[in-house]
Amino acid sequence: MDHAADTFRTDLMTITRHVLNEQSRHPESRGDLTILLSHIVLGCKFVASAVNKAGLAKLTGLAGETNVQGEEQKKLDVLSNEVFVNALVSSGRTCVLVSEEDEKATFVDPKLRGKYCVCFDPLDGSSNIDCGVSIGTIFGIYMIKNQDTVTLEEVLQPGKDMIAAGYCMYGSSCTLVLSTGNGVNGFTLDPSLGEFIMTHPDIKIPPKGKIYSVNEGNAKNWDTPTAKYVEKCKYPTDGSSPKSLRYIGSMVADVHRTLLYGGIFLYPADKKSPSGKLRVMYEVFPMSFLMEEAGGQSFTGKGRSLDLIPTDII
Ligand code: FDP
């Protein structure tokens, strides 16, 4: 019998245990971030369960509304947004919430306010919902100086001021990847326990990767440097092997693969979307934070992504 393996199986590093360990590194901490994260974890478990039975429970299809970007909202988008808003408000640790699904920021009732701002995309990659392809939740957490007087301007912080970020991927397994600014760890939901268990400790992106990930259908609208770069991935001029193309079209899944296997994920600006399609506060910042914490890099094409200062919550 492999006792070492057995010990590992019975000494489970749950996400709560991990976050409490992290908290103990900050003796001044009062556990607010731990409580907030446990509410985010609850939201992820709820969405994981809804995604699993989406076809059965008639949760696929449209909700009949359009969101801020003019995209049709799916039933699961609306449900996930409601779950996260409720979980975050009831944590008592947030003062303002910015959701990709809502046109305006939600300012929490002063009686329930805490010091954090959470920017989130409750269900990213929603064009993949109805065909059962991996989708995910993305979140970034900021500290607000004065919760009683918080304004929208205070929410527009550069990504480098983020204190924690993560995503939860609802795929062949449900995986939550989290960083509180001290490396990146991945946790897989054990459905029999209802707990996220650490399965990917201290994730580091491989220094070299053989995969590029991009929607090449947009190539005719790219600028010359982008087109040249992608051409080089396919026809390298330095004698190396061509890279493989993998593109799911669901950012959480594409970034997750990039984090684990290495390579590059890009969604370049083009003539159709001159500032790029990806949304800065809900997609670019949290994913760039995780990439950097895992030893990788993230650029806008003009500079470091996390140095951007958003001008609006869209
Ligand atoms: P979706 O439109 O399905 O919500 O920014 C949202 C996003 O998905 C990302 O998750 C994904 O990487 C990208 O858009 C896919 O866009 P394309 O379909 O244009 O490739």
PDB file of C-alpha atoms in Angstrom, residues 27-296:
ATOM      1  CA  PRO A  27      -1.292  39.022  11.261  1.00  0.00           C
ATOM      2  CA  GLU A  28      -3.160  42.335  10.893  1.00  0.00           C
ATOM      3  CA  SER A  29      -5.853  40.652   8.765  1.00  0.00           C
ATOM      4  CA  ARG A  30      -9.383  40.440  10.170  1.00  0.00           C
ATOM      5  CA  GLY A  31     -10.448  37.739   7.740  1.00  0.00           C
ATOM      6  CA  ASP A  32     -12.507  40.000   5.457  1.00  0.00           C
ATOM      7  CA  LEU A  33     -10.948  38.708   2.232  1.00  0.00           C
ATOM      8  CA  THR A  34     -11.370  35.123   3.445  1.00  0.00           C
ATOM      9  CA  ILE A  35     -15.087  35.723   3.995  1.00  0.00           C
ATOM     10  CA  LEU A  36     -15.464  37.457   0.617  1.00  0.00           C
ATOM     11  CA  LEU A  37     -13.696  34.600  -1.182  1.00  0.00           C
ATOM     12  CA  SER A  38     -15.905  32.020   0.524  1.00  0.00           C
ATOM     13  CA  HIS A  39     -18.946  33.833  -0.906  1.00  0.00           C
ATOM     14  CA  ILE A  40     -17.365  33.832  -4.372  1.00  0.00           C
ATOM     15  CA  VAL A  41     -16.717  30.097  -3.994  1.00  0.00           C
ATOM     16  CA  LEU A  42     -20.395  29.608  -3.125  1.00  0.00           C
ATOM     17  CA  GLY A  43     -21.389  31.471  -6.308  1.00  0.00           C
ATOM     18  CA  CYS A  44     -19.049  29.245  -8.357  1.00  0.00           C
ATOM     19  CA  LYS A  45     -20.548  26.068  -6.851  1.00  0.00           C
ATOM     20  CA  PHE A  46     -24.051  27.282  -7.650  1.00  0.00           C
ATOM     21  CA  VAL A  47     -23.156  28.129 -11.264  1.00  0.00           C
ATOM     22  CA  ALA A  48     -21.277  24.815 -11.654  1.00  0.00           C
ATOM     23  CA  SER A  49     -24.400  22.968 -10.602  1.00  0.00           C
ATOM     24  CA  ALA A  50     -26.648  25.046 -12.905  1.00  0.00           C
ATOM     25  CA  VAL A  51     -24.269  24.572 -15.871  1.00  0.00           C
ATOM     26  CA  ASN A  52     -24.213  20.798 -15.260  1.00  0.00           C
ATOM     27  CA  LYS A  53     -27.958  20.480 -15.579  1.00  0.00           C
ATOM     28  CA  ALA A  54     -28.497  23.338 -18.036  1.00  0.00           C
ATOM     29  CA  GLY A  55     -29.973  21.241 -20.863  1.00  0.00           C
ATOM     30  CA  LEU A  56     -32.132  19.214 -18.458  1.00  0.00           C
ATOM     31  CA  ALA A  57     -33.439  22.148 -16.441  1.00  0.00           C
ATOM     32  CA  LYS A  58     -34.209  24.172 -19.594  1.00  0.00           C
ATOM     33  CA  LEU A  59     -31.548  26.722 -18.681  1.00  0.00           C
ATOM     34  CA  THR A  60     -30.178  26.955 -22.196  1.00  0.00           C
ATOM     35  CA  GLY A  61     -31.444  29.563 -24.649  1.00  0.00           C
ATOM     36  CA  LEU A  62     -32.120  33.255 -24.450  1.00  0.00           C
ATOM     37  CA  ALA A  63     -33.516  35.243 -21.542  1.00  0.00           C
ATOM     38  CA  GLY A  64     -35.053  37.785 -23.934  1.00  0.00           C
ATOM     39  CA  GLU A  65     -32.806  40.679 -22.878  1.00  0.00           C
ATOM     40  CA  THR A  66     -29.626  42.243 -24.261  1.00  0.00           C
ATOM     41  CA  ASN A  67     -26.667  43.204 -22.067  1.00  0.00           C
ATOM     42  CA  VAL A  68     -24.477  46.339 -22.023  1.00  0.00           C
ATOM     43  CA  GLN A  69     -22.578  45.196 -25.128  1.00  0.00           C
ATOM     44  CA  GLY A  70     -25.859  44.679 -27.005  1.00  0.00           C
ATOM     45  CA  GLU A  71     -25.370  40.903 -26.835  1.00  0.00           C
ATOM     46  CA  GLU A  72     -28.405  38.717 -26.243  1.00  0.00           C
ATOM     47  CA  GLN A  73     -28.355  37.447 -22.673  1.00  0.00           C
ATOM     48  CA  LYS A  74     -28.721  33.717 -22.100  1.00  0.00           C
ATOM     49  CA  LYS A  75     -30.824  32.389 -19.250  1.00  0.00           C
ATOM     50  CA  LEU A  76     -27.669  31.104 -17.555  1.00  0.00           C
ATOM     51  CA  ASP A  77     -25.999  34.544 -17.853  1.00  0.00           C
ATOM     52  CA  VAL A  78     -28.872  36.166 -16.011  1.00  0.00           C
ATOM     53  CA  LEU A  79     -29.060  33.459 -13.354  1.00  0.00           C
ATOM     54  CA  SER A  80     -25.300  33.507 -12.729  1.00  0.00           C
ATOM     55  CA  ASN A  81     -25.290  37.274 -12.405  1.00  0.00           C
ATOM     56  CA  GLU A  82     -28.078  37.179  -9.824  1.00  0.00           C
ATOM     57  CA  VAL A  83     -26.306  34.500  -7.814  1.00  0.00           C
ATOM     58  CA  PHE A  84     -23.010  36.397  -7.703  1.00  0.00           C
ATOM     59  CA  VAL A  85     -24.600  39.761  -6.906  1.00  0.00           C
ATOM     60  CA  ASN A  86     -26.539  38.184  -4.010  1.00  0.00           C
ATOM     61  CA  ALA A  87     -23.510  36.259  -2.729  1.00  0.00           C
ATOM     62  CA  LEU A  88     -21.244  39.305  -2.884  1.00  0.00           C
ATOM     63  CA  VAL A  89     -23.703  41.704  -1.253  1.00  0.00           C
ATOM     64  CA  SER A  90     -24.583  39.239   1.523  1.00  0.00           C
ATOM     65  CA  SER A  91     -20.883  38.729   2.314  1.00  0.00           C
ATOM     66  CA  GLY A  92     -20.994  42.168   3.955  1.00  0.00           C
ATOM     67  CA  ARG A  93     -17.494  42.761   2.617  1.00  0.00           C
ATOM     68  CA  THR A  94     -18.196  44.672  -0.610  1.00  0.00           C
ATOM     69  CA  CYS A  95     -19.187  48.286  -1.197  1.00  0.00           C
ATOM     70  CA  VAL A  96     -19.414  48.286  -4.983  1.00  0.00           C
ATOM     71  CA  LEU A  97     -19.876  45.603  -7.632  1.00  0.00           C
ATOM     72  CA  VAL A  98     -19.190  45.889 -11.332  1.00  0.00           C
ATOM     73  CA  SER A  99     -20.669  43.095 -13.429  1.00  0.00           C
ATOM     74  CA  GLU A 100     -20.228  42.547 -17.137  1.00  0.00           C
ATOM     75  CA  GLU A 101     -23.972  41.891 -17.300  1.00  0.00           C
ATOM     76  CA  ASP A 102     -25.027  45.182 -15.694  1.00  0.00           C
ATOM     77  CA  GLU A 103     -24.943  48.595 -17.312  1.00  0.00           C
ATOM     78  CA  LYS A 104     -24.258  50.398 -14.033  1.00  0.00           C
ATOM     79  CA  ALA A 105     -22.130  49.602 -11.005  1.00  0.00           C
ATOM     80  CA  THR A 106     -24.083  48.331  -7.981  1.00  0.00           C
ATOM     81  CA  PHE A 107     -23.448  50.385  -4.851  1.00  0.00           C
ATOM     82  CA  VAL A 108     -24.142  48.192  -1.847  1.00  0.00           C
ATOM     83  CA  ASP A 109     -26.583  49.369   0.837  1.00  0.00           C
ATOM     84  CA  PRO A 110     -24.463  51.309   3.394  1.00  0.00           C
ATOM     85  CA  LYS A 111     -25.575  48.941   6.195  1.00  0.00           C
ATOM     86  CA  LEU A 112     -24.013  45.976   4.371  1.00  0.00           C
ATOM     87  CA  ARG A 113     -20.855  47.654   3.118  1.00  0.00           C
ATOM     88  CA  GLY A 114     -17.310  46.361   3.384  1.00  0.00           C
ATOM     89  CA  LYS A 115     -14.039  47.596   1.916  1.00  0.00           C
ATOM     90  CA  TYR A 116     -13.867  45.636  -1.354  1.00  0.00           C
ATOM     91  CA  CYS A 117     -14.895  46.264  -4.932  1.00  0.00           C
ATOM     92  CA  VAL A 118     -15.434  43.158  -7.081  1.00  0.00           C
ATOM     93  CA  CYS A 119     -15.406  43.328 -10.899  1.00  0.00           C
ATOM     94  CA  PHE A 120     -16.711  40.157 -12.465  1.00  0.00           C
ATOM     95  CA  ASP A 121     -18.014  38.412 -15.525  1.00  0.00           C
ATOM     96  CA  PRO A 122     -20.466  35.885 -14.060  1.00  0.00           C
ATOM     97  CA  LEU A 123     -20.467  33.679 -17.155  1.00  0.00           C
ATOM     98  CA  ASP A 124     -17.846  34.327 -19.802  1.00  0.00           C
ATOM     99  CA  GLY A 125     -17.880  32.593 -23.181  1.00  0.00           C
ATOM    100  CA  SER A 126     -21.662  32.480 -23.269  1.00  0.00           C
ATOM    101  CA  SER A 127     -21.807  31.765 -26.996  1.00  0.00           C
ATOM    102  CA  ASN A 128     -20.615  28.299 -25.932  1.00  0.00           C
ATOM    103  CA  ILE A 129     -23.368  27.624 -23.371  1.00  0.00           C
ATOM    104  CA  ASP A 130     -25.876  25.848 -25.588  1.00  0.00           C
ATOM    105  CA  CYS A 131     -23.364  23.363 -27.027  1.00  0.00           C
ATOM    106  CA  GLY A 132     -21.847  22.315 -23.697  1.00  0.00           C
ATOM    107  CA  VAL A 133     -18.367  23.758 -24.277  1.00  0.00           C
ATOM    108  CA  SER A 134     -16.364  25.034 -21.254  1.00  0.00           C
ATOM    109  CA  ILE A 135     -17.385  28.432 -19.928  1.00  0.00           C
ATOM    110  CA  GLY A 136     -16.329  30.294 -16.805  1.00  0.00           C
ATOM    111  CA  THR A 137     -16.626  33.028 -14.204  1.00  0.00           C
ATOM    112  CA  ILE A 138     -13.868  35.658 -13.974  1.00  0.00           C
ATOM    113  CA  PHE A 139     -13.329  38.022 -11.024  1.00  0.00           C
ATOM    114  CA  GLY A 140     -10.949  40.703  -9.802  1.00  0.00           C
ATOM    115  CA  ILE A 141     -10.938  42.264  -6.316  1.00  0.00           C
ATOM    116  CA  TYR A 142      -9.836  45.780  -5.336  1.00  0.00           C
ATOM    117  CA  MET A 143      -9.656  47.628  -2.049  1.00  0.00           C
ATOM    118  CA  ILE A 144     -11.629  50.879  -1.694  1.00  0.00           C
ATOM    119  CA  LYS A 145     -10.161  53.533   0.615  1.00  0.00           C
ATOM    120  CA  ASN A 146     -13.404  54.790   2.054  1.00  0.00           C
ATOM    121  CA  GLN A 147     -16.380  52.500   1.681  1.00  0.00           C
ATOM    122  CA  ASP A 148     -18.873  55.120   2.922  1.00  0.00           C
ATOM    123  CA  THR A 149     -18.041  57.669   0.248  1.00  0.00           C
ATOM    124  CA  VAL A 150     -17.059  55.352  -2.639  1.00  0.00           C
ATOM    125  CA  THR A 151     -17.622  56.802  -6.125  1.00  0.00           C
ATOM    126  CA  LEU A 152     -17.446  55.337  -9.611  1.00  0.00           C
ATOM    127  CA  GLU A 153     -14.066  57.072 -10.180  1.00  0.00           C
ATOM    128  CA  GLU A 154     -12.545  54.993  -7.375  1.00  0.00           C
ATOM    129  CA  VAL A 155     -13.612  51.840  -9.154  1.00  0.00           C
ATOM    130  CA  LEU A 156     -11.590  52.782 -12.244  1.00  0.00           C
ATOM    131  CA  GLN A 157      -8.269  51.624 -10.801  1.00  0.00           C
ATOM    132  CA  PRO A 158      -5.370  50.283 -12.862  1.00  0.00           C
ATOM    133  CA  GLY A 159      -5.160  46.494 -12.939  1.00  0.00           C
ATOM    134  CA  LYS A 160      -1.892  46.534 -10.990  1.00  0.00           C
ATOM    135  CA  ASP A 161      -3.851  47.724  -7.906  1.00  0.00           C
ATOM    136  CA  MET A 162      -5.867  44.507  -7.837  1.00  0.00           C
ATOM    137  CA  ILE A 163      -5.360  42.481  -4.660  1.00  0.00           C
ATOM    138  CA  ALA A 164      -6.793  39.159  -5.842  1.00  0.00           C
ATOM    139  CA  ALA A 165      -8.161  37.612  -9.008  1.00  0.00           C
ATOM    140  CA  GLY A 166      -9.384  34.288 -10.257  1.00  0.00           C
ATOM    141  CA  TYR A 167     -11.573  32.329 -12.559  1.00  0.00           C
ATOM    142  CA  CYS A 168     -13.716  29.245 -12.288  1.00  0.00           C
ATOM    143  CA  MET A 169     -13.935  27.027 -15.352  1.00  0.00           C
ATOM    144  CA  TYR A 170     -17.046  24.921 -15.817  1.00  0.00           C
ATOM    145  CA  GLY A 171     -15.618  22.212 -18.054  1.00  0.00           C
ATOM    146  CA  SER A 172     -14.992  18.482 -17.996  1.00  0.00           C
ATOM    147  CA  SER A 173     -14.222  19.227 -14.358  1.00  0.00           C
ATOM    148  CA  CYS A 174     -14.892  22.419 -12.433  1.00  0.00           C
ATOM    149  CA  THR A 175     -11.613  24.190 -11.679  1.00  0.00           C
ATOM    150  CA  LEU A 176     -11.098  27.370  -9.693  1.00  0.00           C
ATOM    151  CA  VAL A 177      -7.806  29.184 -10.213  1.00  0.00           C
ATOM    152  CA  LEU A 178      -6.964  31.850  -7.640  1.00  0.00           C
ATOM    153  CA  SER A 179      -4.243  34.314  -6.784  1.00  0.00           C
ATOM    154  CA  THR A 180      -4.181  36.599  -3.767  1.00  0.00           C
ATOM    155  CA  GLY A 181      -0.883  38.075  -4.958  1.00  0.00           C
ATOM    156  CA  ASN A 182       1.328  35.248  -3.768  1.00  0.00           C
ATOM    157  CA  GLY A 183       1.438  32.890  -6.743  1.00  0.00           C
ATOM    158  CA  VAL A 184      -1.377  31.000  -8.422  1.00  0.00           C
ATOM    159  CA  ASN A 185      -3.121  27.848  -7.228  1.00  0.00           C
ATOM    160  CA  GLY A 186      -5.774  25.677  -8.853  1.00  0.00           C
ATOM    161  CA  PHE A 187      -8.569  23.799  -7.068  1.00  0.00           C
ATOM    162  CA  THR A 188     -10.899  21.169  -8.520  1.00  0.00           C
ATOM    163  CA  LEU A 189     -14.444  20.743  -7.258  1.00  0.00           C
ATOM    164  CA  ASP A 190     -14.954  17.305  -5.745  1.00  0.00           C
ATOM    165  CA  PRO A 191     -18.691  16.850  -6.336  1.00  0.00           C
ATOM    166  CA  SER A 192     -18.959  14.161  -3.653  1.00  0.00           C
ATOM    167  CA  LEU A 193     -17.551  16.522  -1.009  1.00  0.00           C
ATOM    168  CA  GLY A 194     -18.891  19.778  -2.454  1.00  0.00           C
ATOM    169  CA  GLU A 195     -15.426  21.221  -1.820  1.00  0.00           C
ATOM    170  CA  PHE A 196     -12.723  22.698  -4.032  1.00  0.00           C
ATOM    171  CA  ILE A 197      -9.547  20.680  -3.381  1.00  0.00           C
ATOM    172  CA  MET A 198      -6.079  21.939  -4.332  1.00  0.00           C
ATOM    173  CA  THR A 199      -5.002  19.982  -7.411  1.00  0.00           C
ATOM    174  CA  HIS A 200      -2.674  22.490  -9.099  1.00  0.00           C
ATOM    175  CA  PRO A 201      -0.359  24.010  -6.455  1.00  0.00           C
ATOM    176  CA  ASP A 202       1.850  26.950  -7.393  1.00  0.00           C
ATOM    177  CA  ILE A 203       1.029  27.084 -11.109  1.00  0.00           C
ATOM    178  CA  LYS A 204       3.873  28.401 -13.270  1.00  0.00           C
ATOM    179  CA  ILE A 205       3.348  28.898 -16.986  1.00  0.00           C
ATOM    180  CA  PRO A 206       5.916  26.859 -18.964  1.00  0.00           C
ATOM    181  CA  PRO A 207       8.599  29.279 -20.206  1.00  0.00           C
ATOM    182  CA  LYS A 208       8.168  28.072 -23.786  1.00  0.00           C
ATOM    183  CA  GLY A 209       4.974  26.885 -25.422  1.00  0.00           C
ATOM    184  CA  LYS A 210       4.046  25.258 -28.704  1.00  0.00           C
ATOM    185  CA  ILE A 211       0.521  26.610 -28.981  1.00  0.00           C
ATOM    186  CA  TYR A 212      -0.938  29.873 -30.269  1.00  0.00           C
ATOM    187  CA  SER A 213      -4.584  30.647 -29.616  1.00  0.00           C
ATOM    188  CA  VAL A 214      -6.450  33.266 -31.632  1.00  0.00           C
ATOM    189  CA  ASN A 215      -9.611  33.658 -33.726  1.00  0.00           C
ATOM    190  CA  GLU A 216      -7.949  33.568 -37.153  1.00  0.00           C
ATOM    191  CA  GLY A 217     -11.294  34.303 -38.781  1.00  0.00           C
ATOM    192  CA  ASN A 218     -10.566  37.941 -37.923  1.00  0.00           C
ATOM    193  CA  ALA A 219      -7.227  37.946 -39.793  1.00  0.00           C
ATOM    194  CA  LYS A 220      -8.354  40.201 -42.642  1.00  0.00           C
ATOM    195  CA  ASN A 221      -9.013  42.998 -40.118  1.00  0.00           C
ATOM    196  CA  TRP A 222      -5.681  42.717 -38.228  1.00  0.00           C
ATOM    197  CA  ASP A 223      -2.858  45.233 -38.473  1.00  0.00           C
ATOM    198  CA  THR A 224       0.360  44.206 -40.217  1.00  0.00           C
ATOM    199  CA  PRO A 225       2.476  43.362 -37.104  1.00  0.00           C
ATOM    200  CA  THR A 226      -0.267  41.035 -35.758  1.00  0.00           C
ATOM    201  CA  ALA A 227      -0.712  39.337 -39.124  1.00  0.00           C
ATOM    202  CA  LYS A 228       3.085  38.908 -39.435  1.00  0.00           C
ATOM    203  CA  TYR A 229       3.345  37.445 -35.913  1.00  0.00           C
ATOM    204  CA  VAL A 230       0.651  34.830 -36.577  1.00  0.00           C
ATOM    205  CA  GLU A 231       2.201  34.012 -39.944  1.00  0.00           C
ATOM    206  CA  LYS A 232       5.491  33.315 -38.126  1.00  0.00           C
ATOM    207  CA  CYS A 233       3.701  30.937 -35.738  1.00  0.00           C
ATOM    208  CA  LYS A 234       2.715  28.892 -38.797  1.00  0.00           C
ATOM    209  CA  TYR A 235       5.793  29.432 -40.969  1.00  0.00           C
ATOM    210  CA  PRO A 236       8.721  30.004 -38.570  1.00  0.00           C
ATOM    211  CA  THR A 237      11.806  31.461 -40.218  1.00  0.00           C
ATOM    212  CA  ASP A 238      14.307  30.361 -37.535  1.00  0.00           C
ATOM    213  CA  GLY A 239      14.212  26.639 -38.294  1.00  0.00           C
ATOM    214  CA  SER A 240      11.890  25.832 -35.357  1.00  0.00           C
ATOM    215  CA  SER A 241       8.700  23.766 -35.746  1.00  0.00           C
ATOM    216  CA  PRO A 242       5.425  25.508 -36.485  1.00  0.00           C
ATOM    217  CA  LYS A 243       3.172  26.085 -33.457  1.00  0.00           C
ATOM    218  CA  SER A 244      -0.158  24.289 -33.045  1.00  0.00           C
ATOM    219  CA  LEU A 245      -3.370  26.288 -33.145  1.00  0.00           C
ATOM    220  CA  ARG A 246      -5.953  25.732 -30.400  1.00  0.00           C
ATOM    221  CA  TYR A 247      -8.923  28.074 -30.063  1.00  0.00           C
ATOM    222  CA  ILE A 248     -12.017  27.270 -28.036  1.00  0.00           C
ATOM    223  CA  GLY A 249     -13.516  30.760 -28.199  1.00  0.00           C
ATOM    224  CA  SER A 250     -14.146  30.760 -24.457  1.00  0.00           C
ATOM    225  CA  MET A 251     -11.551  32.930 -22.762  1.00  0.00           C
ATOM    226  CA  VAL A 252     -11.445  31.047 -19.460  1.00  0.00           C
ATOM    227  CA  ALA A 253     -10.782  27.741 -21.215  1.00  0.00           C
ATOM    228  CA  ASP A 254      -8.240  29.216 -23.647  1.00  0.00           C
ATOM    229  CA  VAL A 255      -6.374  31.004 -20.839  1.00  0.00           C
ATOM    230  CA  HIS A 256      -6.503  27.938 -18.585  1.00  0.00           C
ATOM    231  CA  ARG A 257      -4.890  25.784 -21.276  1.00  0.00           C
ATOM    232  CA  THR A 258      -2.280  28.493 -21.925  1.00  0.00           C
ATOM    233  CA  LEU A 259      -1.461  28.688 -18.200  1.00  0.00           C
ATOM    234  CA  LEU A 260      -0.972  24.929 -17.926  1.00  0.00           C
ATOM    235  CA  TYR A 261       0.589  24.062 -21.307  1.00  0.00           C
ATOM    236  CA  GLY A 262       2.271  27.365 -22.198  1.00  0.00           C
ATOM    237  CA  GLY A 263       2.052  29.365 -25.403  1.00  0.00           C
ATOM    238  CA  ILE A 264       0.193  32.533 -26.269  1.00  0.00           C
ATOM    239  CA  PHE A 265      -3.457  33.584 -26.209  1.00  0.00           C
ATOM    240  CA  LEU A 266      -4.326  36.747 -28.093  1.00  0.00           C
ATOM    241  CA  TYR A 267      -7.403  38.709 -29.048  1.00  0.00           C
ATOM    242  CA  PRO A 268      -5.933  41.552 -31.088  1.00  0.00           C
ATOM    243  CA  ALA A 269      -7.673  44.842 -31.744  1.00  0.00           C
ATOM    244  CA  ASP A 270      -8.870  45.017 -35.335  1.00  0.00           C
ATOM    245  CA  LYS A 271     -10.799  47.274 -37.687  1.00  0.00           C
ATOM    246  CA  LYS A 272     -14.075  45.973 -36.204  1.00  0.00           C
ATOM    247  CA  SER A 273     -13.046  46.485 -32.535  1.00  0.00           C
ATOM    248  CA  PRO A 274     -10.286  49.155 -32.541  1.00  0.00           C
ATOM    249  CA  SER A 275      -9.828  48.797 -28.738  1.00  0.00           C
ATOM    250  CA  GLY A 276     -10.034  45.021 -28.824  1.00  0.00           C
ATOM    251  CA  LYS A 277     -13.019  42.816 -28.025  1.00  0.00           C
ATOM    252  CA  LEU A 278     -11.958  41.729 -24.540  1.00  0.00           C
ATOM    253  CA  ARG A 279     -13.268  43.807 -21.680  1.00  0.00           C
ATOM    254  CA  VAL A 280     -10.590  45.452 -19.570  1.00  0.00           C
ATOM    255  CA  MET A 281     -12.075  45.200 -16.090  1.00  0.00           C
ATOM    256  CA  TYR A 282     -13.737  41.792 -16.301  1.00  0.00           C
ATOM    257  CA  GLU A 283     -11.450  39.859 -18.623  1.00  0.00           C
ATOM    258  CA  VAL A 284      -8.097  41.547 -19.313  1.00  0.00           C
ATOM    259  CA  PHE A 285      -7.166  42.622 -15.758  1.00  0.00           C
ATOM    260  CA  PRO A 286      -7.956  39.420 -13.823  1.00  0.00           C
ATOM    261  CA  MET A 287      -6.383  37.169 -16.476  1.00  0.00           C
ATOM    262  CA  SER A 288      -3.293  39.408 -16.762  1.00  0.00           C
ATOM    263  CA  PHE A 289      -2.915  39.407 -12.955  1.00  0.00           C
ATOM    264  CA  LEU A 290      -2.999  35.589 -12.932  1.00  0.00           C
ATOM    265  CA  MET A 291      -0.616  35.328 -15.903  1.00  0.00           C
ATOM    266  CA  GLU A 292       1.943  37.597 -14.233  1.00  0.00           C
ATOM    267  CA  GLU A 293       1.590  35.799 -10.890  1.00  0.00           C
ATOM    268  CA  ALA A 294       2.269  32.528 -12.757  1.00  0.00           C
ATOM    269  CA  GLY A 295       5.470  33.955 -14.255  1.00  0.00           C
ATOM    270  CA  GLY A 296       3.978  34.963 -17.616  1.00  0.00           C
TER     271      GLY A 296
END
